[in-house]
Short mmCIF file of N, CA and C and ligand atoms in Angstrom, two decimals:
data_model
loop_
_atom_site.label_atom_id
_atom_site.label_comp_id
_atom_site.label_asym_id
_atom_site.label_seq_id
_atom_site.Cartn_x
_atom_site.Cartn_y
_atom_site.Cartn_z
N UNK A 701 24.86 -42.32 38.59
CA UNK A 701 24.83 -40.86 38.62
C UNK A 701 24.24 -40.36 39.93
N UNK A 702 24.36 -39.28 40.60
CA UNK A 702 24.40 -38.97 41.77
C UNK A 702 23.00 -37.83 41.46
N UNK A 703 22.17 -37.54 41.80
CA UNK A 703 21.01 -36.59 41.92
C UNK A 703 21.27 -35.15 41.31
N UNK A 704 22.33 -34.75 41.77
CA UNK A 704 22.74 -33.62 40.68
C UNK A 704 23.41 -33.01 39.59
N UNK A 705 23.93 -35.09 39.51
CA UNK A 705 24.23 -34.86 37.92
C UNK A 705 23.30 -35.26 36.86
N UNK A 706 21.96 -36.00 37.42
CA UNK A 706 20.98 -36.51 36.86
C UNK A 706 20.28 -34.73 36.75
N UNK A 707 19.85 -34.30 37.26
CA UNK A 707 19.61 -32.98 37.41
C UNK A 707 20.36 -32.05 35.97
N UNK A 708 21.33 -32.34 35.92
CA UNK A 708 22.48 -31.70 34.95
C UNK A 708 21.94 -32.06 33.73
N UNK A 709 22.09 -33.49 33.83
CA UNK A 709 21.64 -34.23 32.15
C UNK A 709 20.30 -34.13 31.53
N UNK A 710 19.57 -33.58 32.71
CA UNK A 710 17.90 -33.46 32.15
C UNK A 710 18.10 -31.67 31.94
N UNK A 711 18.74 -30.58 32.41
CA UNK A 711 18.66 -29.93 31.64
C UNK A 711 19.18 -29.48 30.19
N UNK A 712 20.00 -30.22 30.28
CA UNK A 712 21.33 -30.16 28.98
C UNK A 712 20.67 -30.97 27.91
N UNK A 713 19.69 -31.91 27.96
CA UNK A 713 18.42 -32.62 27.24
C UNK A 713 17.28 -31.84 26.75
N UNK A 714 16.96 -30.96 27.64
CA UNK A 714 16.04 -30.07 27.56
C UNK A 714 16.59 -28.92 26.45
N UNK A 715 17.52 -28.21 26.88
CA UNK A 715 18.15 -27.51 26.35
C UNK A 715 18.30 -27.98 24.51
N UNK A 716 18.55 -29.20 24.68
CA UNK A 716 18.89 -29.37 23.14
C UNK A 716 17.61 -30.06 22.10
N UNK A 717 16.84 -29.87 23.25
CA UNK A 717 15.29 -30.34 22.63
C UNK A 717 14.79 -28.80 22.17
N UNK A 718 15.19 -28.10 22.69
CA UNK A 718 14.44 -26.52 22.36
C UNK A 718 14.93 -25.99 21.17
N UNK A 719 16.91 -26.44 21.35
CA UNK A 719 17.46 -26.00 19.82
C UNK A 719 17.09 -26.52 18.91
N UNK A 720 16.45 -28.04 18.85
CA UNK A 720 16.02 -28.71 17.85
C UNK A 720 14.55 -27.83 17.37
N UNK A 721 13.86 -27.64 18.25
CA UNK A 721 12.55 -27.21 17.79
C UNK A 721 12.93 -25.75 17.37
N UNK A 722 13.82 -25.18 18.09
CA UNK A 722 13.73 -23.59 17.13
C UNK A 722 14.03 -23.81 15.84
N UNK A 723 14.83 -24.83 15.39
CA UNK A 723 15.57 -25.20 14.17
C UNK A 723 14.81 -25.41 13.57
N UNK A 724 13.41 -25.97 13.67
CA UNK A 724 12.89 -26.67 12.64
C UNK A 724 11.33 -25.40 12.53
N UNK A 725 10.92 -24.68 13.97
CA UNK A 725 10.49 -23.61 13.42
C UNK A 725 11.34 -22.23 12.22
N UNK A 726 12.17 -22.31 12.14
CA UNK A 726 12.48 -21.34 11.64
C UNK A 726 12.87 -21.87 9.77
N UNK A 727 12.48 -23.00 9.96
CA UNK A 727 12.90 -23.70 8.77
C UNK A 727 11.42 -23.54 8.20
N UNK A 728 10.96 -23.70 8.85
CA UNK A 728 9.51 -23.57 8.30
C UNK A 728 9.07 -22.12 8.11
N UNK A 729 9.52 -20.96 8.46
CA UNK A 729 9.03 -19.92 8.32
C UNK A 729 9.41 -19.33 6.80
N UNK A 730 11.13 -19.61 6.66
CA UNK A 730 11.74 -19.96 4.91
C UNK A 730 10.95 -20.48 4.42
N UNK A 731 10.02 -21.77 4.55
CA UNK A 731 9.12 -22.38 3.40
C UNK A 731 7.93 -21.40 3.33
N UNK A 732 7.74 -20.67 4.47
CA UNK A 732 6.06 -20.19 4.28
C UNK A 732 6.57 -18.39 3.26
N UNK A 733 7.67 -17.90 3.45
CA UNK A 733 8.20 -16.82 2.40
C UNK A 733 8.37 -17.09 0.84
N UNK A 734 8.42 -18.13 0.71
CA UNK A 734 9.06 -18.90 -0.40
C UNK A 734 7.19 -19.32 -1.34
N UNK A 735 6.00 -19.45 -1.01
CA UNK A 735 5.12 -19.89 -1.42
C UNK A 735 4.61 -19.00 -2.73
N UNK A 736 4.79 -19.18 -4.25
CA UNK A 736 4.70 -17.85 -5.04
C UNK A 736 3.09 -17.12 -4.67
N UNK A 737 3.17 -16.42 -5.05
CA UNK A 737 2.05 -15.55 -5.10
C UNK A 737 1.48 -14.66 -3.32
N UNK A 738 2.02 -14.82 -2.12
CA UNK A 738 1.81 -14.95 -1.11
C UNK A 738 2.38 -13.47 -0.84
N UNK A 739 1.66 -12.24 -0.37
CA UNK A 739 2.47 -11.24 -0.15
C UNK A 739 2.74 -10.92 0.79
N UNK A 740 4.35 -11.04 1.26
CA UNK A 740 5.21 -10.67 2.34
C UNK A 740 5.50 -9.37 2.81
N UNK A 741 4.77 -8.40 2.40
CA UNK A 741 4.90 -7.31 2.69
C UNK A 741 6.52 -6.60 1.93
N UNK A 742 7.31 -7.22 1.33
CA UNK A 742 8.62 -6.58 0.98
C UNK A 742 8.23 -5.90 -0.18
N UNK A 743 9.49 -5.41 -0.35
CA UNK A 743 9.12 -3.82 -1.29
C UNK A 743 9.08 -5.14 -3.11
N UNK A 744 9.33 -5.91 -2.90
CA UNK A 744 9.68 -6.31 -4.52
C UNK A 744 7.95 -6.19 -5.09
N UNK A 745 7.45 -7.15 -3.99
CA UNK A 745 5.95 -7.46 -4.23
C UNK A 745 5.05 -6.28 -4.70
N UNK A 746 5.79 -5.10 -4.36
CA UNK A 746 4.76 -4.05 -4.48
C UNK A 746 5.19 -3.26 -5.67
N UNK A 747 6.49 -3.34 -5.92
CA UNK A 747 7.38 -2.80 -7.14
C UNK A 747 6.34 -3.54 -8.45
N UNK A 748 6.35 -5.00 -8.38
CA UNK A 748 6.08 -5.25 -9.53
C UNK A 748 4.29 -5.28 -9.89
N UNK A 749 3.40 -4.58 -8.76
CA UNK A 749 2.44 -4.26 -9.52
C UNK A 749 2.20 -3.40 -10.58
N UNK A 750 0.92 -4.05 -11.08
CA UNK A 750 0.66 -3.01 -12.59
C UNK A 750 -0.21 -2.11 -11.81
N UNK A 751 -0.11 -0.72 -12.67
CA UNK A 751 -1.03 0.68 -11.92
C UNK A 751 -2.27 0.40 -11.14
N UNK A 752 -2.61 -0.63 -12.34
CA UNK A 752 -4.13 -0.53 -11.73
C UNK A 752 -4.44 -1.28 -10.39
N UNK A 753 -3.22 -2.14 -10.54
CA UNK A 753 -3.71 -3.26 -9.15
C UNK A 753 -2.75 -1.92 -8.01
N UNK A 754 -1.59 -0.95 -8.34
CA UNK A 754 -1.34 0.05 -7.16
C UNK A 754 -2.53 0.96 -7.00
N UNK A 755 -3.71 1.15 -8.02
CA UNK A 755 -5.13 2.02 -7.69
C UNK A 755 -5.72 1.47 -6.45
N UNK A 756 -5.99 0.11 -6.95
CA UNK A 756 -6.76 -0.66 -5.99
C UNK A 756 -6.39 -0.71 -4.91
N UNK A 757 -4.82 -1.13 -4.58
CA UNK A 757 -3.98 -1.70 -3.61
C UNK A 757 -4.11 -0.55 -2.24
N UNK A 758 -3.87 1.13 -2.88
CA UNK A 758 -4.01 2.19 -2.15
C UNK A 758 -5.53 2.84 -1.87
N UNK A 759 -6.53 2.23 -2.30
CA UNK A 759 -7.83 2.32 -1.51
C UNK A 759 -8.53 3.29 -2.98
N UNK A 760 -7.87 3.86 -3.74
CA UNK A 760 -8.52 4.93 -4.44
C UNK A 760 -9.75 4.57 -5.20
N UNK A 761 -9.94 3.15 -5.60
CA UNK A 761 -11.09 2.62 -5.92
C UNK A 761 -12.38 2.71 -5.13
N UNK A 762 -11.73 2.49 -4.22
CA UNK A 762 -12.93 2.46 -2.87
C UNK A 762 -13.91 3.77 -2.70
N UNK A 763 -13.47 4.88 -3.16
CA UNK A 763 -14.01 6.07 -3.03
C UNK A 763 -14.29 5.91 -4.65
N UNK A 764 -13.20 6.50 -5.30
CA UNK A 764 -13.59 6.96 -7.05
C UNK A 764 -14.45 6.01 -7.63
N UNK A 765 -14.26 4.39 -6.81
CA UNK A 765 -15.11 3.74 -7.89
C UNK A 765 -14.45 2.50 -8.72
N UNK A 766 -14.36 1.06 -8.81
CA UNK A 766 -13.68 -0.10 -9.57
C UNK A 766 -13.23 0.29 -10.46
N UNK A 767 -13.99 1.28 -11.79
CA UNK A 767 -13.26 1.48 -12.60
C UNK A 767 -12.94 3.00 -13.00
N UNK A 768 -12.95 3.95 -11.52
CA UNK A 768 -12.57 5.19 -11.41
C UNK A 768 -13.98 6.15 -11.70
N UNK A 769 -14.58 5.68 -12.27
CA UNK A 769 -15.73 6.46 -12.90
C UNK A 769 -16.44 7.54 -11.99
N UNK A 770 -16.27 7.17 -10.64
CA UNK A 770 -16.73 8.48 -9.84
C UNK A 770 -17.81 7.53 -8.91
N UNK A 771 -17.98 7.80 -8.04
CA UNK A 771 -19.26 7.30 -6.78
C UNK A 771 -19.53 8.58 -6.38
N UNK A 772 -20.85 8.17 -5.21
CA UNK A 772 -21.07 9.39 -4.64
C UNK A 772 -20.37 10.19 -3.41
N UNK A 773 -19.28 9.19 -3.36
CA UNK A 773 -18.27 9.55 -2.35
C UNK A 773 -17.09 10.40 -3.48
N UNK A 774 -16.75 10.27 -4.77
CA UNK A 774 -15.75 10.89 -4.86
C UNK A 774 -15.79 11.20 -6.68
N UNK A 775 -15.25 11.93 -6.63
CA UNK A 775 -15.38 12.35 -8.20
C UNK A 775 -14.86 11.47 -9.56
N UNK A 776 -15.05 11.58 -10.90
CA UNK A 776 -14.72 10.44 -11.98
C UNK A 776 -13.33 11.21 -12.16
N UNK A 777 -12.54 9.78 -12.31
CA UNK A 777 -11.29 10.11 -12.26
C UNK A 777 -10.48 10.02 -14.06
N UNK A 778 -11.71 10.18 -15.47
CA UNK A 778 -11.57 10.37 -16.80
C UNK A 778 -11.15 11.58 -16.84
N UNK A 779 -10.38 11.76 -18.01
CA UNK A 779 -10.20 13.37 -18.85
C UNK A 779 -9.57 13.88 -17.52
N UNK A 780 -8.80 13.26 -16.75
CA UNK A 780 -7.73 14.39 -16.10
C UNK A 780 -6.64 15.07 -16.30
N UNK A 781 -6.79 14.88 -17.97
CA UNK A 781 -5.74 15.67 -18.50
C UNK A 781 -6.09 16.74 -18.55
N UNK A 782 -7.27 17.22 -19.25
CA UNK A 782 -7.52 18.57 -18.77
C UNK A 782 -7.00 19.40 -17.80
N UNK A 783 -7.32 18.97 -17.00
CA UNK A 783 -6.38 20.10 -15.65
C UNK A 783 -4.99 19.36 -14.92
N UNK A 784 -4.82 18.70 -15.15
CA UNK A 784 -3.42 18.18 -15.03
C UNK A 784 -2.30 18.19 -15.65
N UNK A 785 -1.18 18.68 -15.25
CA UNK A 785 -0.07 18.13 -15.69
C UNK A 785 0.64 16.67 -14.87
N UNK A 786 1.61 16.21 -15.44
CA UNK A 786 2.22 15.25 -14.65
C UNK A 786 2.41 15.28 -13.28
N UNK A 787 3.49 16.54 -13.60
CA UNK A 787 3.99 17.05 -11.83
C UNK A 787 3.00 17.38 -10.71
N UNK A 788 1.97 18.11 -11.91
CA UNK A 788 0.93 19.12 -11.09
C UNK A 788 0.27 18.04 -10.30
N UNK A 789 -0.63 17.22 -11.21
CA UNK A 789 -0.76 15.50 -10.35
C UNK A 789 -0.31 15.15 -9.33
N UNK A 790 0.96 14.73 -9.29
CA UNK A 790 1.57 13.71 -8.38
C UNK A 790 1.77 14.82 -7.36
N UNK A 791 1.85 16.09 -7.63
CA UNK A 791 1.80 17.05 -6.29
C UNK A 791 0.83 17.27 -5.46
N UNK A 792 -0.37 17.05 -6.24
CA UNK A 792 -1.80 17.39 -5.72
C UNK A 792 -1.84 15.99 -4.79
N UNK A 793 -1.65 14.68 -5.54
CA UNK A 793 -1.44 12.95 -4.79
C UNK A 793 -0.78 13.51 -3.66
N UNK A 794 -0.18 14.29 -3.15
CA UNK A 794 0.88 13.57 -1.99
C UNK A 794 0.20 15.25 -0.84
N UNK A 795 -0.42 16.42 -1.86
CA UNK A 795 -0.89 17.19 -0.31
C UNK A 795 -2.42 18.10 -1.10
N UNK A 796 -3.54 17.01 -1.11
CA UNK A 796 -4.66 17.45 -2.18
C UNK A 796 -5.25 18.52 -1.18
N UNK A 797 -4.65 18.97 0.03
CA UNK A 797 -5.55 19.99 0.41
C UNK A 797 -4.85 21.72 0.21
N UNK A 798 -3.39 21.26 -0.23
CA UNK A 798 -2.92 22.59 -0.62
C UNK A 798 -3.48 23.16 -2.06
N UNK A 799 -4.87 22.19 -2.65
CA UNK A 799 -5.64 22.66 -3.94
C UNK A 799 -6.92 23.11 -3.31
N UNK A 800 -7.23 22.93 -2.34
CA UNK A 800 -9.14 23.18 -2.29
C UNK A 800 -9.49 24.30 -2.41
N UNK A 801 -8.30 25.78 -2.57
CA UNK A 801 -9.32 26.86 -2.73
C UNK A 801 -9.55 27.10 -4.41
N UNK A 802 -9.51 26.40 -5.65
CA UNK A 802 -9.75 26.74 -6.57
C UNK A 802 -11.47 26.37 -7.14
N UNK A 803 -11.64 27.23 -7.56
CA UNK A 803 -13.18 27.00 -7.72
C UNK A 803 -13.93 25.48 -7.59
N UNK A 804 -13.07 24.58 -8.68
CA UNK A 804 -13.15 23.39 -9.11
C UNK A 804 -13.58 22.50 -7.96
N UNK A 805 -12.53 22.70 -6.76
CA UNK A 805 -12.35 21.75 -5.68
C UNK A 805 -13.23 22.40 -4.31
N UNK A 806 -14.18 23.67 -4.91
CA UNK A 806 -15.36 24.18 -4.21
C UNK A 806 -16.19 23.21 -4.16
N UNK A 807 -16.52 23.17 -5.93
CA UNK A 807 -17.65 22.16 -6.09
C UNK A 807 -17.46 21.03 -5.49
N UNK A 808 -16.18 20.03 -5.94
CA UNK A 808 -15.81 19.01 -4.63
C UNK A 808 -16.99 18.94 -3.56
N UNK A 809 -16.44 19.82 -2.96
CA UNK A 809 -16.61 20.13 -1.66
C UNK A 809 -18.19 20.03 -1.51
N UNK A 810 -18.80 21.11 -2.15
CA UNK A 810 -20.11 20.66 -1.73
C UNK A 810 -20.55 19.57 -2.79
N UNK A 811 -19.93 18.99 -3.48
CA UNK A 811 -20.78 17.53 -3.94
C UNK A 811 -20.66 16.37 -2.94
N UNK A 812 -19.39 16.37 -2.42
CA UNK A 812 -19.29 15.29 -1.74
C UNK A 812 -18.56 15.67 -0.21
N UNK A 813 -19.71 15.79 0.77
CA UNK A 813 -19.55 16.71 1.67
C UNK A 813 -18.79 15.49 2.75
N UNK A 814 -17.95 15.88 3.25
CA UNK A 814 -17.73 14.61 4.88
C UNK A 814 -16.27 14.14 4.17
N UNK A 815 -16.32 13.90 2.85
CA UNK A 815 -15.02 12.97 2.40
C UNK A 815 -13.82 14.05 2.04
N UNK A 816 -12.88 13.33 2.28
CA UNK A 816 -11.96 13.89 2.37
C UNK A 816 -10.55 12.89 1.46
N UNK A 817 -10.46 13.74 0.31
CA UNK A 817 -9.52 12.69 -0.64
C UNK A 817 -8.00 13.03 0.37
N UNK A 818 -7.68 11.77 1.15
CA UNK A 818 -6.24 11.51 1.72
C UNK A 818 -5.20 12.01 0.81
N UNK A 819 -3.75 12.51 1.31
CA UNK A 819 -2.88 12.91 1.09
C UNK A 819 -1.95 11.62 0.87
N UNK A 820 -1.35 11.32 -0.34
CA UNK A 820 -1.03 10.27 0.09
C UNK A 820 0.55 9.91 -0.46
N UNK A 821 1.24 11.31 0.64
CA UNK A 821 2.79 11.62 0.32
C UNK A 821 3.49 10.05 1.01
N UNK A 822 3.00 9.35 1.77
CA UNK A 822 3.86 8.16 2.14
C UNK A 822 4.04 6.94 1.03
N UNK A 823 3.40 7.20 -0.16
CA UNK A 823 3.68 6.19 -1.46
C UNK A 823 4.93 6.64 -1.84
N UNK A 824 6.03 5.64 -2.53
CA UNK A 824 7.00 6.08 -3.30
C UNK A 824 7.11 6.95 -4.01
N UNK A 825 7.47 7.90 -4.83
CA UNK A 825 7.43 9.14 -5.71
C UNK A 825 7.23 7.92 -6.97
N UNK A 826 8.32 6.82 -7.20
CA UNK A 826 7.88 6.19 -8.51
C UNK A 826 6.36 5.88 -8.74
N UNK A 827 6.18 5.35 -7.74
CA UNK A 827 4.76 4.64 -7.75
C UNK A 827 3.91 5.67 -8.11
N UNK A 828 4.26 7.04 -7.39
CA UNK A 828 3.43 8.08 -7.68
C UNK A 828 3.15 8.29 -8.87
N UNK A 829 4.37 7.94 -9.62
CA UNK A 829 4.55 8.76 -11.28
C UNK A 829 3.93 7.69 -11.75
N UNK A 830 3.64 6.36 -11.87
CA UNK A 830 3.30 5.34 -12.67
C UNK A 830 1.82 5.15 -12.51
N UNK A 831 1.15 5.86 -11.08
CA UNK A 831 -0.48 6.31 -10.91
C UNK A 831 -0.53 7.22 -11.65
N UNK A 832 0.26 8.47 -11.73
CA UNK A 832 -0.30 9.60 -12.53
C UNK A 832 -0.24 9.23 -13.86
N UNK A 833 0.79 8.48 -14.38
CA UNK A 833 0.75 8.33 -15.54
C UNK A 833 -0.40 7.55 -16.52
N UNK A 834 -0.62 6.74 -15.12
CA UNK A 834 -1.64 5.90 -15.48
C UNK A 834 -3.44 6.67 -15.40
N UNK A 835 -3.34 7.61 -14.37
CA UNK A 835 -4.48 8.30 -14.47
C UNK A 835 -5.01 9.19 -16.36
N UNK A 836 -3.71 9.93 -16.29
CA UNK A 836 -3.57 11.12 -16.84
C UNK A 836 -4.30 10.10 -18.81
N UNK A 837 -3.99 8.73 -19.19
CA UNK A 837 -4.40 8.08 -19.90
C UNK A 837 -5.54 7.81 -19.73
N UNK A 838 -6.21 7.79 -18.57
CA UNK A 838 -7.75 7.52 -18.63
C UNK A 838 -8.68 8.69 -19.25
N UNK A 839 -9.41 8.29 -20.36
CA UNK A 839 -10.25 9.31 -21.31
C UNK A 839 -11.95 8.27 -21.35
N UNK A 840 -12.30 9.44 -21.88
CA UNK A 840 -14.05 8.71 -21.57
C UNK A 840 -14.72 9.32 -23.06
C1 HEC B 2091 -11.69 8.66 1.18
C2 HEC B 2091 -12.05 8.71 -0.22
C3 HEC B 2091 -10.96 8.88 -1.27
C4 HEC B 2091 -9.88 8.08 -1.50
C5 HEC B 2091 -9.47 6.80 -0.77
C6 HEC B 2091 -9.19 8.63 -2.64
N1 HEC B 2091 -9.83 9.76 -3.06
FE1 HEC B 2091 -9.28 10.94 -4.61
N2 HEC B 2091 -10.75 12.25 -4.16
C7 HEC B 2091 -11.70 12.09 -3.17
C8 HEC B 2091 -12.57 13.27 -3.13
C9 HEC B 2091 -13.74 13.50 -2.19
C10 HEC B 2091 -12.12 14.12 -4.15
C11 HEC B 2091 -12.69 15.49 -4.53
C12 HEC B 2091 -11.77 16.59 -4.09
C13 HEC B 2091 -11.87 16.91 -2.65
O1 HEC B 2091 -12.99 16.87 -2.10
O2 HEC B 2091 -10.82 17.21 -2.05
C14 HEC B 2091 -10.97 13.46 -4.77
C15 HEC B 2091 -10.26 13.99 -5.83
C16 HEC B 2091 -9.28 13.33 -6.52
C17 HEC B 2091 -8.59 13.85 -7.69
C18 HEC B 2091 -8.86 15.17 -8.38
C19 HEC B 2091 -9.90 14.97 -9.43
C20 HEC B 2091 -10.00 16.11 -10.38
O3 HEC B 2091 -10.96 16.14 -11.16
O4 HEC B 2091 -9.12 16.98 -10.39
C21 HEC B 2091 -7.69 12.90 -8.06
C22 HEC B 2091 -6.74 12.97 -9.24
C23 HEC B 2091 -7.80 11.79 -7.12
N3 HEC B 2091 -8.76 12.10 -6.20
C24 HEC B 2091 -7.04 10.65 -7.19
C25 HEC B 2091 -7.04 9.67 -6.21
C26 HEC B 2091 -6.10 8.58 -6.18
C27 HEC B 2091 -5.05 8.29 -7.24
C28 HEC B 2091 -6.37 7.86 -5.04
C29 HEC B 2091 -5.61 6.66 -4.52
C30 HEC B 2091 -4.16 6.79 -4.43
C31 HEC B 2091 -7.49 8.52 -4.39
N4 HEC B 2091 -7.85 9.61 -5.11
C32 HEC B 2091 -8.08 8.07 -3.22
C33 HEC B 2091 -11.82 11.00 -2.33
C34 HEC B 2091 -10.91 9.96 -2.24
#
Protein backbone atom coordinates (compact mmCIF):
# COMPACT_ATOMS: atom_id res chain seq x y z
CA UNK A 1 0.00 0.00 0.00
CA UNK A 2 1.36 3.32 -0.91
CA UNK A 3 1.16 6.16 2.10
CA UNK A 4 -2.07 7.46 0.99
CA UNK A 5 -3.87 4.61 0.77
CA UNK A 6 -2.62 3.52 4.19
CA UNK A 7 -3.86 7.01 5.17
CA UNK A 8 -7.36 6.01 3.55
CA UNK A 9 -7.67 2.68 5.48
CA UNK A 10 -6.92 4.23 8.89
CA UNK A 11 -9.61 6.62 8.36
CA UNK A 12 -12.31 4.35 7.01
CA UNK A 13 -11.21 2.15 10.40
CA UNK A 14 -11.71 4.97 12.43
CA UNK A 15 -14.80 5.86 10.96
CA UNK A 16 -16.31 2.46 11.61
CA UNK A 17 -14.95 2.30 15.12
CA UNK A 18 -17.13 5.44 15.96
CA UNK A 19 -20.29 3.76 14.24
CA UNK A 20 -19.68 0.87 16.39
CA UNK A 21 -19.50 2.91 19.56
CA UNK A 22 -22.49 5.19 18.71
CA UNK A 23 -24.33 1.85 18.26
CA UNK A 24 -23.73 0.51 21.34
CA UNK A 25 -24.18 3.99 23.18
CA UNK A 26 -27.49 4.38 22.06
CA UNK A 27 -28.35 0.83 22.87
CA UNK A 28 -27.68 1.52 26.16
CA UNK A 29 -29.67 4.60 26.56
CA UNK A 30 -33.04 2.07 25.47
CA UNK A 31 -31.88 -0.04 28.51
CA UNK A 32 -31.53 2.96 30.92
CA UNK A 33 -35.60 4.13 29.70
CA UNK A 34 -36.72 0.74 30.08
CA UNK A 35 -35.61 0.37 34.10
CA UNK A 36 -39.37 0.19 35.93
CA UNK A 37 -39.91 2.67 38.35
CA UNK A 38 -37.23 5.35 36.94
CA UNK A 39 -38.93 8.69 35.91
CA UNK A 40 -38.31 9.82 32.38
CA UNK A 41 -39.93 12.78 32.49
CA UNK A 42 -42.83 11.53 29.78
CA UNK A 43 -46.30 12.42 30.23
CA UNK A 44 -47.40 8.54 31.05
CA UNK A 45 -45.30 8.70 34.36
CA UNK A 46 -47.11 11.62 35.51
CA UNK A 47 -50.66 10.55 34.19
CA UNK A 48 -50.57 7.61 36.37
CA UNK A 49 -49.96 9.32 39.68
CA UNK A 50 -52.40 9.13 42.54
CA UNK A 51 -53.53 12.89 43.78
CA UNK A 52 -51.68 12.77 46.54
CA UNK A 53 -48.30 11.85 45.13
CA UNK A 54 -49.54 15.00 42.12
CA UNK A 55 -49.87 17.25 45.78
CA UNK A 56 -46.51 16.40 46.60
CA UNK A 57 -45.03 16.14 43.10
CA UNK A 58 -46.23 20.07 42.50
CA UNK A 59 -44.60 21.47 45.73
CA UNK A 60 -48.09 22.18 47.53
CA UNK A 61 -46.99 20.16 50.49
CA UNK A 62 -44.05 22.12 50.93
CA UNK A 63 -45.94 25.22 51.95
CA UNK A 64 -49.58 23.68 53.20
CA UNK A 65 -47.81 21.01 54.96
CA UNK A 66 -47.25 16.66 54.37
CA UNK A 67 -50.56 16.20 55.21
CA UNK A 68 -52.09 19.66 54.06
CA UNK A 69 -52.92 20.68 57.54
CA UNK A 70 -51.52 24.19 57.19
CA UNK A 71 -47.75 25.51 58.25
CA UNK A 72 -46.81 28.79 59.02
CA UNK A 73 -46.12 29.45 55.53
CA UNK A 74 -49.58 28.56 54.24
CA UNK A 75 -53.03 27.86 55.24
CA UNK A 76 -54.92 24.13 56.20
CA UNK A 77 -56.03 22.86 53.19
CA UNK A 78 -59.45 20.71 55.29
CA UNK A 79 -63.18 21.70 54.84
CA UNK A 80 -62.55 23.38 51.46
CA UNK A 81 -65.72 22.63 50.61
CA UNK A 82 -67.07 25.26 52.31
CA UNK A 83 -66.02 27.89 49.98
CA UNK A 84 -65.39 25.94 47.05
CA UNK A 85 -66.93 24.71 44.26
CA UNK A 86 -65.20 22.38 41.77
CA UNK A 87 -64.75 24.91 38.98
CA UNK A 88 -64.44 27.73 41.46
CA UNK A 89 -61.21 25.62 42.74
CA UNK A 90 -59.45 24.65 39.83
CA UNK A 91 -59.94 28.41 38.73
CA UNK A 92 -58.56 29.88 41.78
CA UNK A 93 -55.37 26.71 41.12
CA UNK A 94 -54.42 28.13 37.86
CA UNK A 95 -54.74 32.40 38.75
CA UNK A 96 -55.05 32.54 42.95
CA UNK A 97 -54.35 36.20 42.68
CA UNK A 98 -57.49 37.10 40.67
CA UNK A 99 -59.11 36.05 44.51
CA UNK A 100 -57.07 38.22 47.03
CA UNK A 101 -59.51 41.00 47.33
CA UNK A 102 -62.14 38.95 49.29
CA UNK A 103 -62.04 39.40 52.88
CA UNK A 104 -60.94 35.73 53.47
CA UNK A 105 -57.70 36.05 51.36
CA UNK A 106 -57.06 39.54 53.48
CA UNK A 107 -56.53 37.47 56.36
CA UNK A 108 -54.18 35.25 54.11
CA UNK A 109 -52.38 37.95 53.62
CA UNK A 110 -51.62 39.20 56.83
CA UNK A 111 -51.19 35.67 58.39
CA UNK A 112 -48.73 34.66 56.15
CA UNK A 113 -46.95 37.70 54.98
CA UNK A 114 -43.93 37.27 52.03
CA UNK A 115 -45.67 33.94 50.59
CA UNK A 116 -47.23 33.91 47.80
CA UNK A 117 -49.54 30.73 46.81
CA UNK A 118 -48.15 30.23 42.87
CA UNK A 119 -50.54 30.19 40.04
CA UNK A 120 -50.31 27.06 38.79
CA UNK A 121 -52.18 27.32 35.19
CA UNK A 122 -49.13 25.24 33.51
CA UNK A 123 -50.58 21.76 35.15
CA UNK A 124 -52.94 19.87 32.88
CA UNK A 125 -56.67 20.94 33.43
CA UNK A 126 -57.15 16.95 34.19
CA UNK A 127 -54.66 16.88 36.75
CA UNK A 128 -56.21 20.02 37.90
CA UNK A 129 -59.64 18.36 38.34
CA UNK A 130 -58.24 15.17 40.08
CA UNK A 131 -56.29 17.84 42.80
CA UNK A 132 -59.49 19.58 43.27
CA UNK A 133 -61.30 16.68 43.54
CA UNK A 134 -59.05 15.35 45.73
CA UNK A 135 -58.80 18.52 47.89
CA UNK A 136 -62.51 19.31 47.99
CA UNK A 137 -62.72 15.42 50.03
CA UNK A 138 -60.37 16.48 52.58
CA UNK A 139 -62.59 17.11 55.93
CA UNK A 140 -61.21 17.43 59.52
C1 LIG B 1 -45.11 28.98 48.09
C2 LIG B 1 -46.06 28.37 48.99
C3 LIG B 1 -47.29 27.67 48.41
C4 LIG B 1 -47.33 26.63 47.53
C5 LIG B 1 -46.17 25.90 46.87
C6 LIG B 1 -48.73 26.30 47.37
N1 LIG B 1 -49.50 27.14 48.11
FE1 LIG B 1 -51.51 27.13 48.23
N2 LIG B 1 -51.48 28.79 49.37
C7 LIG B 1 -50.35 29.43 49.83
C8 LIG B 1 -50.73 30.62 50.60
C9 LIG B 1 -49.79 31.60 51.28
C10 LIG B 1 -52.14 30.65 50.59
C11 LIG B 1 -53.04 31.69 51.26
C12 LIG B 1 -53.66 32.58 50.23
C13 LIG B 1 -52.75 33.64 49.73
O1 LIG B 1 -51.96 34.18 50.52
O2 LIG B 1 -52.82 33.94 48.52
C14 LIG B 1 -52.57 29.50 49.81
C15 LIG B 1 -53.91 29.18 49.58
C16 LIG B 1 -54.34 28.04 48.98
C17 LIG B 1 -55.73 27.66 48.82
C18 LIG B 1 -56.93 28.42 49.33
C19 LIG B 1 -57.26 27.95 50.71
C20 LIG B 1 -58.61 28.39 51.18
O3 LIG B 1 -58.89 28.23 52.38
O4 LIG B 1 -59.40 28.87 50.37
C21 LIG B 1 -55.74 26.47 48.15
C22 LIG B 1 -56.96 25.66 47.77
C23 LIG B 1 -54.35 26.11 47.89
N3 LIG B 1 -53.55 27.08 48.38
C24 LIG B 1 -53.98 24.96 47.23
C25 LIG B 1 -52.67 24.69 46.84
C26 LIG B 1 -52.31 23.59 45.99
C27 LIG B 1 -53.26 22.53 45.46
C28 LIG B 1 -50.96 23.69 45.78
C29 LIG B 1 -50.11 22.81 44.88
C30 LIG B 1 -50.59 22.61 43.52
C31 LIG B 1 -50.50 24.85 46.53
N4 LIG B 1 -51.56 25.43 47.13
C32 LIG B 1 -49.18 25.26 46.59
C33 LIG B 1 -49.04 29.03 49.61
C34 LIG B 1 -48.66 28.01 48.76
Amino acid sequence: MTKPQIWIASVLVLFFLLFLLEKNTQRSDVQLKNIPGMNTGTDQSSKAKTPDQLVASFGCTGCHGGNLAGTRMAPDLHNLKQNWSRDELINYLRNPSSYIDSERFKNFKAMYPGVIMPSFSNIDIKELGKIADYLLQLQK
